[in-house]
PDB file of C-alpha atoms in Angstrom:
ATOM      1  CA  MET L  17     -45.871   7.775  11.218  1.00  0.00           C
ATOM      2  CA  ARG L  18     -44.540   4.256  11.699  1.00  0.00           C
ATOM      3  CA  LYS L  19     -44.422   3.663   7.960  1.00  0.00           C
ATOM      4  CA  LEU L  20     -42.542   6.852   7.405  1.00  0.00           C
ATOM      5  CA  LEU L  21     -40.005   5.835  10.125  1.00  0.00           C
ATOM      6  CA  ALA L  22     -39.711   2.328   8.563  1.00  0.00           C
ATOM      7  CA  ILE L  23     -39.081   3.808   5.093  1.00  0.00           C
ATOM      8  CA  VAL L  24     -36.377   6.182   6.507  1.00  0.00           C
ATOM      9  CA  LEU L  25     -34.626   3.373   8.325  1.00  0.00           C
ATOM     10  CA  ILE L  26     -34.714   1.101   5.281  1.00  0.00           C
ATOM     11  CA  SER L  27     -33.432   3.899   3.104  1.00  0.00           C
ATOM     12  CA  LEU L  28     -30.545   4.564   5.539  1.00  0.00           C
ATOM     13  CA  CYS L  29     -29.651   0.849   5.616  1.00  0.00           C
ATOM     14  CA  TYR L  30     -29.624   0.656   1.848  1.00  0.00           C
ATOM     15  CA  ILE L  31     -27.460   3.807   1.455  1.00  0.00           C
ATOM     16  CA  SER L  32     -24.910   2.609   4.161  1.00  0.00           C
ATOM     17  CA  CYS L  33     -24.529  -0.809   2.372  1.00  0.00           C
ATOM     18  CA  GLY L  34     -22.224   0.676  -0.153  1.00  0.00           C
ATOM     19  CA  LYS L  35     -19.022  -0.899  -1.268  1.00  0.00           C
ATOM     20  CA  ALA L  36     -16.538  -0.956   1.612  1.00  0.00           C
ATOM     21  CA  THR L  37     -13.580  -2.379  -0.342  1.00  0.00           C
ATOM     22  CA  ASP L  38     -12.404   0.918  -1.838  1.00  0.00           C
ATOM     23  CA  TYR L  39      -9.257   0.951   0.266  1.00  0.00           C
ATOM     24  CA  VAL L  40      -6.384  -1.482   0.948  1.00  0.00           C
ATOM     25  CA  PRO L  41      -7.185  -3.245   4.205  1.00  0.00           C
ATOM     26  CA  SER L  42      -5.035  -2.505   7.235  1.00  0.00           C
ATOM     27  CA  ILE L  43      -3.163  -5.693   8.111  1.00  0.00           C
ATOM     28  CA  PRO L  44      -0.607  -5.719  10.961  1.00  0.00           C
ATOM     29  CA  VAL L  45       2.939  -5.554   9.521  1.00  0.00           C
ATOM     30  CA  ASN L  46       6.073  -6.094  11.550  1.00  0.00           C
ATOM     31  CA  PHE L  47       9.019  -6.701   9.138  1.00  0.00           C
ATOM     32  CA  SER L  48      12.623  -6.439  10.461  1.00  0.00           C
ATOM     33  CA  ALA L  49      15.891  -7.357   8.885  1.00  0.00           C
ATOM     34  CA  ALA L  50      19.588  -6.537   9.026  1.00  0.00           C
ATOM     35  CA  ILE L  51      20.632  -4.115   6.380  1.00  0.00           C
ATOM     36  CA  ASN L  52      22.991  -6.769   4.914  1.00  0.00           C
ATOM     37  CA  ASP L  53      20.140  -9.202   4.472  1.00  0.00           C
ATOM     38  CA  PRO L  54      20.206 -10.408   0.731  1.00  0.00           C
ATOM     39  CA  ARG L  55      16.469  -9.415   0.420  1.00  0.00           C
ATOM     40  CA  LEU L  56      17.535  -5.785   1.030  1.00  0.00           C
ATOM     41  CA  ALA L  57      20.462  -5.731  -1.378  1.00  0.00           C
ATOM     42  CA  GLY L  58      18.522  -3.223  -3.686  1.00  0.00           C
ATOM     43  CA  LEU L  59      18.615  -0.651  -0.873  1.00  0.00           C
ATOM     44  CA  ASN L  60      22.465  -0.200  -1.103  1.00  0.00           C
ATOM     45  CA  SER L  61      22.149   2.998  -2.980  1.00  0.00           C
ATOM     46  CA  ALA L  62      19.740   5.987  -3.142  1.00  0.00           C
ATOM     47  CA  GLY L  63      16.783   5.195  -5.389  1.00  0.00           C
ATOM     48  CA  GLY L  64      17.099   1.455  -4.716  1.00  0.00           C
ATOM     49  CA  VAL L  65      14.123  -0.762  -4.095  1.00  0.00           C
ATOM     50  CA  ALA L  66      13.508  -4.057  -2.262  1.00  0.00           C
ATOM     51  CA  LEU L  67      10.336  -6.141  -2.760  1.00  0.00           C
ATOM     52  CA  ILE L  68       9.459  -8.332   0.259  1.00  0.00           C
ATOM     53  CA  ASN L  69       6.825 -11.084   0.017  1.00  0.00           C
ATOM     54  CA  GLY L  70       4.689 -12.336   2.844  1.00  0.00           C
ATOM     55  CA  TYR L  71       3.787  -9.066   4.581  1.00  0.00           C
ATOM     56  CA  GLY L  72       0.803  -6.807   4.256  1.00  0.00           C
ATOM     57  CA  VAL L  73      -1.899  -7.605   1.665  1.00  0.00           C
ATOM     58  CA  ALA L  74       0.372  -8.263  -1.397  1.00  0.00           C
ATOM     59  CA  GLY L  75       3.937  -7.779  -0.001  1.00  0.00           C
ATOM     60  CA  LEU L  76       6.023  -4.751   0.680  1.00  0.00           C
ATOM     61  CA  ILE L  77       7.992  -2.296  -1.354  1.00  0.00           C
ATOM     62  CA  ILE L  78      10.803  -0.635   0.506  1.00  0.00           C
ATOM     63  CA  TYR L  79      12.370   2.364  -1.355  1.00  0.00           C
ATOM     64  CA  ARG L  80      15.500   4.262  -0.429  1.00  0.00           C
ATOM     65  CA  THR L  81      14.933   7.944  -0.971  1.00  0.00           C
ATOM     66  CA  PRO L  82      17.483  10.223  -2.741  1.00  0.00           C
ATOM     67  CA  THR L  83      18.230  11.743   0.705  1.00  0.00           C
ATOM     68  CA  GLY L  84      19.072   8.305   2.266  1.00  0.00           C
ATOM     69  CA  GLY L  85      15.828   7.716   4.157  1.00  0.00           C
ATOM     70  CA  TYR L  86      13.367   4.959   3.490  1.00  0.00           C
ATOM     71  CA  ALA L  87       9.763   4.675   2.494  1.00  0.00           C
ATOM     72  CA  ALA L  88       7.638   1.450   2.493  1.00  0.00           C
ATOM     73  CA  TYR L  89       4.317   0.703   0.863  1.00  0.00           C
ATOM     74  CA  ASP L  90       1.994  -2.209   0.411  1.00  0.00           C
ATOM     75  CA  ARG L  91       2.295  -3.809  -3.005  1.00  0.00           C
ATOM     76  CA  CYS L  92      -1.503  -4.050  -3.191  1.00  0.00           C
ATOM     77  CA  SER L  93      -2.782  -1.446  -5.707  1.00  0.00           C
ATOM     78  CA  SER L  94      -5.138   1.146  -4.265  1.00  0.00           C
ATOM     79  CA  TYR L  95      -7.349   0.814  -7.401  1.00  0.00           C
ATOM     80  CA  GLN L  96      -9.767  -2.042  -6.817  1.00  0.00           C
ATOM     81  CA  PRO L  97      -7.829  -3.484  -3.922  1.00  0.00           C
ATOM     82  CA  GLU L  98     -10.269  -6.412  -3.646  1.00  0.00           C
ATOM     83  CA  LYS L  99      -8.396  -7.881  -6.650  1.00  0.00           C
ATOM     84  CA  LYS L 100      -5.109  -7.785  -4.609  1.00  0.00           C
ATOM     85  CA  CYS L 101      -3.049  -6.915  -7.670  1.00  0.00           C
ATOM     86  CA  ALA L 102       0.614  -6.557  -6.528  1.00  0.00           C
ATOM     87  CA  VAL L 103       2.263  -3.606  -8.277  1.00  0.00           C
ATOM     88  CA  THR L 104       5.428  -4.249 -10.177  1.00  0.00           C
ATOM     89  CA  LEU L 105       8.659  -2.168 -10.393  1.00  0.00           C
ATOM     90  CA  ASP L 106       9.064  -0.115 -13.590  1.00  0.00           C
ATOM     91  CA  ALA L 107      12.349   0.061 -15.471  1.00  0.00           C
ATOM     92  CA  SER L 108      12.833   3.686 -14.364  1.00  0.00           C
ATOM     93  CA  GLY L 109      12.976   2.617 -10.756  1.00  0.00           C
ATOM     94  CA  PHE L 110      10.900   5.659  -9.702  1.00  0.00           C
ATOM     95  CA  THR L 111       7.371   4.168 -10.274  1.00  0.00           C
ATOM     96  CA  VAL L 112       5.486   0.957  -9.879  1.00  0.00           C
ATOM     97  CA  THR L 113       2.599  -0.214 -12.127  1.00  0.00           C
ATOM     98  CA  ASP L 114      -0.632  -2.039 -11.267  1.00  0.00           C
ATOM     99  CA  PRO L 115      -0.707  -4.859 -13.930  1.00  0.00           C
ATOM    100  CA  CYS L 116      -4.492  -5.149 -13.580  1.00  0.00           C
ATOM    101  CA  SER L 117      -5.445  -1.522 -14.359  1.00  0.00           C
ATOM    102  CA  GLY L 118      -2.409   0.057 -15.727  1.00  0.00           C
ATOM    103  CA  SER L 119      -2.284   2.580 -12.833  1.00  0.00           C
ATOM    104  CA  LYS L 120       1.167   3.920 -12.008  1.00  0.00           C
ATOM    105  CA  PHE L 121       2.375   5.145  -8.538  1.00  0.00           C
ATOM    106  CA  SER L 122       5.369   7.245  -7.486  1.00  0.00           C
ATOM    107  CA  LEU L 123       7.837   5.557  -5.100  1.00  0.00           C
ATOM    108  CA  ALA L 124       8.643   8.959  -3.630  1.00  0.00           C
ATOM    109  CA  ASP L 125       5.343   9.267  -1.857  1.00  0.00           C
ATOM    110  CA  GLY L 126       3.110   6.457  -3.107  1.00  0.00           C
ATOM    111  CA  THR L 127       0.682   8.770  -4.960  1.00  0.00           C
ATOM    112  CA  PRO L 128      -0.828   7.814  -8.240  1.00  0.00           C
ATOM    113  CA  VAL L 129       0.806   9.375 -11.280  1.00  0.00           C
ATOM    114  CA  LYS L 130      -1.359   7.631 -13.934  1.00  0.00           C
ATOM    115  CA  ALA L 131      -5.135   6.952 -13.894  1.00  0.00           C
ATOM    116  CA  PRO L 132      -7.371   5.203 -13.122  1.00  0.00           C
ATOM    117  CA  ALA L 133      -6.014   5.123  -9.501  1.00  0.00           C
ATOM    118  CA  THR L 134      -6.882   8.188  -7.394  1.00  0.00           C
ATOM    119  CA  LYS L 135      -5.608   6.996  -3.964  1.00  0.00           C
ATOM    120  CA  ALA L 136      -2.048   6.535  -2.850  1.00  0.00           C
ATOM    121  CA  LEU L 137      -0.619   3.159  -2.024  1.00  0.00           C
ATOM    122  CA  ARG L 138      -0.887   2.214   1.706  1.00  0.00           C
ATOM    123  CA  SER L 139       2.243   3.420   3.438  1.00  0.00           C
ATOM    124  CA  TYR L 140       4.066   1.996   6.446  1.00  0.00           C
ATOM    125  CA  ILE L 141       6.467   3.337   9.041  1.00  0.00           C
ATOM    126  CA  VAL L 142      10.055   2.579   8.391  1.00  0.00           C
ATOM    127  CA  SER L 143      12.876   2.970  10.956  1.00  0.00           C
ATOM    128  CA  SER L 144      16.567   2.212  10.626  1.00  0.00           C
ATOM    129  CA  TYR L 145      18.646   1.657  13.674  1.00  0.00           C
ATOM    130  CA  ASN L 146      21.751  -0.382  14.525  1.00  0.00           C
ATOM    131  CA  TYR L 147      22.005  -1.701  10.919  1.00  0.00           C
ATOM    132  CA  THR L 148      18.488  -2.992  11.024  1.00  0.00           C
ATOM    133  CA  ILE L 149      15.476  -1.834   8.954  1.00  0.00           C
ATOM    134  CA  THR L 150      11.992  -2.238  10.499  1.00  0.00           C
ATOM    135  CA  VAL L 151       8.746  -1.743   8.695  1.00  0.00           C
ATOM    136  CA  SER L 152       5.538  -1.588  10.768  1.00  0.00           C
ATOM    137  CA  ASN L 153       2.163   0.088  11.024  1.00  0.00           C
TER     138      ASN L 153
END
């Protein structure tokens, strides 16, 4: 009976030791800047993008939606995030590409639009008040 219990426990430990790096880590983000900050110049019109370094895992992407709202994502690709590949803005301005895998993500909602990625970019909360944009989680 003890041998059976030991085998079951070892099996459970072995199974639970799977790869835990299949998601972008949650790192506290608290970015705030005035709307006229030069780093946010790309957000002056709908569809505009600003790339901010030094926050999250690989930096931030702030996107101004066609309706005038904002969306923010971590630049770290959701495909093999342990590599910390920072996505780059595509010429279209509507997608970003992971240079390590070739995965593409929509800026509208962060979802993958080209394989091999299957998970969306990590998104953050964006608020705009009194001419200040704040990105947090």
